[in-house]
Tab-separated table of C-alpha atoms in Angstrom:
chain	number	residue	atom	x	y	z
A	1157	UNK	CA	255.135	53.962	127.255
A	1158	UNK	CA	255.079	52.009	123.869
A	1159	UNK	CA	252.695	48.958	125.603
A	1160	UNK	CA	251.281	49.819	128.707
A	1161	UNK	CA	251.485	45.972	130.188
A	1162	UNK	CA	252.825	46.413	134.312
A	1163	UNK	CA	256.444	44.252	133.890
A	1164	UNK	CA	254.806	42.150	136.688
A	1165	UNK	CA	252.504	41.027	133.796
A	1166	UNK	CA	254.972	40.356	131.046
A	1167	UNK	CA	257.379	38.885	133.942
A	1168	UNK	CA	254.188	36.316	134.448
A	1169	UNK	CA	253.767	35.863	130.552
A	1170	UNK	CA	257.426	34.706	129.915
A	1171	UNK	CA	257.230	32.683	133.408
A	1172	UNK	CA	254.085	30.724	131.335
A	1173	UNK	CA	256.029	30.622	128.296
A	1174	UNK	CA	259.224	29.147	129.777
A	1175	UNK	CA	256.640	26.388	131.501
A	1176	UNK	CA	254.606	25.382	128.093
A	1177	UNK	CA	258.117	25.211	126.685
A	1178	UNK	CA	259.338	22.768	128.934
A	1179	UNK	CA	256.612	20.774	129.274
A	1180	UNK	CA	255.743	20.246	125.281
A	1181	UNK	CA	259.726	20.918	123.810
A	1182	UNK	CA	260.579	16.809	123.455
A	1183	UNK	CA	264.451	18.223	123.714
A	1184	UNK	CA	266.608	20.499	125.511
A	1185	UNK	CA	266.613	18.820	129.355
A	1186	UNK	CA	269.627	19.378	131.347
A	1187	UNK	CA	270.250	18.362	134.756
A	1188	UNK	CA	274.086	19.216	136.539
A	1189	UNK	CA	275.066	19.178	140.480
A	1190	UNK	CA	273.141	21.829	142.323
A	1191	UNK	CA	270.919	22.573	139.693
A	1192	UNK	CA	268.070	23.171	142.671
A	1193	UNK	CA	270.641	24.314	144.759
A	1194	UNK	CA	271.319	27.434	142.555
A	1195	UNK	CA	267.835	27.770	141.108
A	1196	UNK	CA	267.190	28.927	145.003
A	1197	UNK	CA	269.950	31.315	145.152
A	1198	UNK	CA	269.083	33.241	142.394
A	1199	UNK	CA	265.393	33.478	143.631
A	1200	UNK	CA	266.828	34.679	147.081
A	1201	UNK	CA	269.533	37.116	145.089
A	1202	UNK	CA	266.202	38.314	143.182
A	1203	UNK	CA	264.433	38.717	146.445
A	1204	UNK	CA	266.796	40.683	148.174
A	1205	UNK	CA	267.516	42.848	144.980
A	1206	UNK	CA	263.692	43.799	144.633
A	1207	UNK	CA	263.267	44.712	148.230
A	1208	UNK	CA	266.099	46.498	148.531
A	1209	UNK	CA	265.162	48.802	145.159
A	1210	UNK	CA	261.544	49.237	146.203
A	1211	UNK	CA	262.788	50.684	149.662
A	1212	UNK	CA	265.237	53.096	148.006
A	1213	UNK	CA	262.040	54.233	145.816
A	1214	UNK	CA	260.232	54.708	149.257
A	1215	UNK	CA	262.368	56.307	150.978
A	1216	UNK	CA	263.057	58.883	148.703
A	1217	UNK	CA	259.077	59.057	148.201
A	1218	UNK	CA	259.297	58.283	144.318
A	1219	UNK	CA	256.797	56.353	142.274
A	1220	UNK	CA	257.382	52.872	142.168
A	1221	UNK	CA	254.997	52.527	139.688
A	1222	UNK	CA	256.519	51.635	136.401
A	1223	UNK	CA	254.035	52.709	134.161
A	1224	UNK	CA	254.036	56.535	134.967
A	1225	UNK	CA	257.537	57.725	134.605
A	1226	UNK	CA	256.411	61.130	134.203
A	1227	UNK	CA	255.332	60.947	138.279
A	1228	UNK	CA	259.115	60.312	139.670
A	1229	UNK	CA	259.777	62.803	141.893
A	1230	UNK	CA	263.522	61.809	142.367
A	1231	UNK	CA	266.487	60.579	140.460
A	1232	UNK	CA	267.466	57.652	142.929
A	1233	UNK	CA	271.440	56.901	142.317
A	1234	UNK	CA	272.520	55.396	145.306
A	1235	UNK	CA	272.162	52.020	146.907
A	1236	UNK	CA	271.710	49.494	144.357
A	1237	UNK	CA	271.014	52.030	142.185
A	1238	UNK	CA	274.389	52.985	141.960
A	1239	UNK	CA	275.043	49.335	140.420
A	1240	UNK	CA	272.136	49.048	138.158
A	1241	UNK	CA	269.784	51.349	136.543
A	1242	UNK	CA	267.131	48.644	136.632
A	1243	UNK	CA	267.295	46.431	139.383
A	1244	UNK	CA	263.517	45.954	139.662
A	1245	UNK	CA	263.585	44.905	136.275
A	1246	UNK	CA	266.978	42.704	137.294
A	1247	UNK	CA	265.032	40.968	140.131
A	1248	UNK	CA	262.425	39.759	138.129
A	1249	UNK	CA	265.255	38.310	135.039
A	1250	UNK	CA	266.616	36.430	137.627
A	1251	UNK	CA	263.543	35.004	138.920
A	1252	UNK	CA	263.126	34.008	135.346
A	1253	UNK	CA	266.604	32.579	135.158
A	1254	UNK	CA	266.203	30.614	138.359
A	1255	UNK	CA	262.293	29.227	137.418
A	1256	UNK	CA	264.112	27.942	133.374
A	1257	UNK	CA	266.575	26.457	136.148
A	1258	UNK	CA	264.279	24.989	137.608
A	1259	UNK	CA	262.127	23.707	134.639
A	1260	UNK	CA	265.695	22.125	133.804
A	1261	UNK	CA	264.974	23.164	129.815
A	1262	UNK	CA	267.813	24.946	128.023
A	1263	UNK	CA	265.846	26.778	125.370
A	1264	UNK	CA	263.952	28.735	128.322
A	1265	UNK	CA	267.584	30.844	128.231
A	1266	UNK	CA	266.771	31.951	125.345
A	1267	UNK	CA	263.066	33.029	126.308
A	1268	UNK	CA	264.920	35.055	129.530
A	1269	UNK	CA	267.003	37.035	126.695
A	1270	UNK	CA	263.645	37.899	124.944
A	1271	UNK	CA	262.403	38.964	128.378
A	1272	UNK	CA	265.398	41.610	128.255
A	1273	UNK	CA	264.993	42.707	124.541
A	1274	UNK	CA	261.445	43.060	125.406
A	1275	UNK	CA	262.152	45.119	128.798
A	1276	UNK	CA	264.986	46.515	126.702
A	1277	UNK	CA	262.578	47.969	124.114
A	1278	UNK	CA	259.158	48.365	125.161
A	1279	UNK	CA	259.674	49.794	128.816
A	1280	UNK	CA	262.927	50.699	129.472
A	1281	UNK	CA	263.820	52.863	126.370
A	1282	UNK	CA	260.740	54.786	126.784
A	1283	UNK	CA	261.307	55.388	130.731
A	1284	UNK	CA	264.238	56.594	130.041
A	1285	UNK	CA	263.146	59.041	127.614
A	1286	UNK	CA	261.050	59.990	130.441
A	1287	UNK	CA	263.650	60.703	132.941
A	1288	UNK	CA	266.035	62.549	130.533
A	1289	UNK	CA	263.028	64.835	129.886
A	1290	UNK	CA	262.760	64.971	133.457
A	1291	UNK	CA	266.457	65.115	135.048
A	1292	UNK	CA	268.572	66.249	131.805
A	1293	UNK	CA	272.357	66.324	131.513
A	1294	UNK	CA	272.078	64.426	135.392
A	1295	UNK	CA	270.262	61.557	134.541
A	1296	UNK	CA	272.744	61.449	130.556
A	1297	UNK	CA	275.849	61.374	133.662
A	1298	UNK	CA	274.194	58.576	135.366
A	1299	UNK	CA	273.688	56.420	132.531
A	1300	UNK	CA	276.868	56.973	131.515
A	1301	UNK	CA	278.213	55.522	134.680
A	1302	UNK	CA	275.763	52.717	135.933
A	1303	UNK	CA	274.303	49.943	133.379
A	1304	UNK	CA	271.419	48.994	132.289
A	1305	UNK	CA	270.750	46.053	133.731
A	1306	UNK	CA	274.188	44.833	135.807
């Protein structure tokens, strides 16, 4: 890996980020119908969406563990999985999403978009070297037919 920070942390660094930017940004509050409403559903989408990817890891006895590529024992590409190559990674954005909700601040969008570019380049690209190391021309076949991210 390029920085060995667990995405829980950086997750938990943007999630402080978004809240110092709301609370000392004198601009940038919006506030629409069901604002709260959908802040909730996207935490419940992102609930659902991590669960349901750390089970599939489970119960195909793979690492969950982000930071050790190099110990997954199984290309998982069904499930969610067949939807999103991330969707561990997906759960936590729309946590994100839901919190800058939430906060009610618009520039915290833009702070969820560095949370992907970060993802994007400092965990993702090098898992994925990783896993083509490990599962070749299968996993190149699988990225060529699920996304990223969704």
């Amino acid at each position: 890996m390029e920085l060995k920070l667990p995405p829980v942390v950086v997750f938990f660094i943007f999630a402080l980020l978004m809240y110092l930017l709301a609370s000392f940004l004198p601009f940038g509050e919006f506030e629409f119908f069901g604002r709260s409403y959908l802040s909730y559903i996207l935490t419940g989408m992102a609930i659902v969406i991590g669960f349901i990817s750390i089970s599939y890891f489970i119960k195909n006895k793979t690492t969950v563990d982000p930071r050790k590529p190099e110990k997954t024992a199984k290309l998982v590409t069904s499930g969610i999985f067949a939807f999103s190559r991330n969707p561990m990674y997906l759960a936590l954005l729309l946590v994100l999403i839901a919190f800058g909700l939430y906060l009610g601040n618009a520039f915290n969008t833009l702070l969820a978009a560095f949370f992907v570019s970060y993802m994007n380049r400092f965990q993702i690209l090098p898992e994925e070297k990783v896993l083509v190391d490990l599962f070749g021309k299968e996993y190149r076949i699988y990225c060529k037919n699920v996304r990223r991210w969704f």
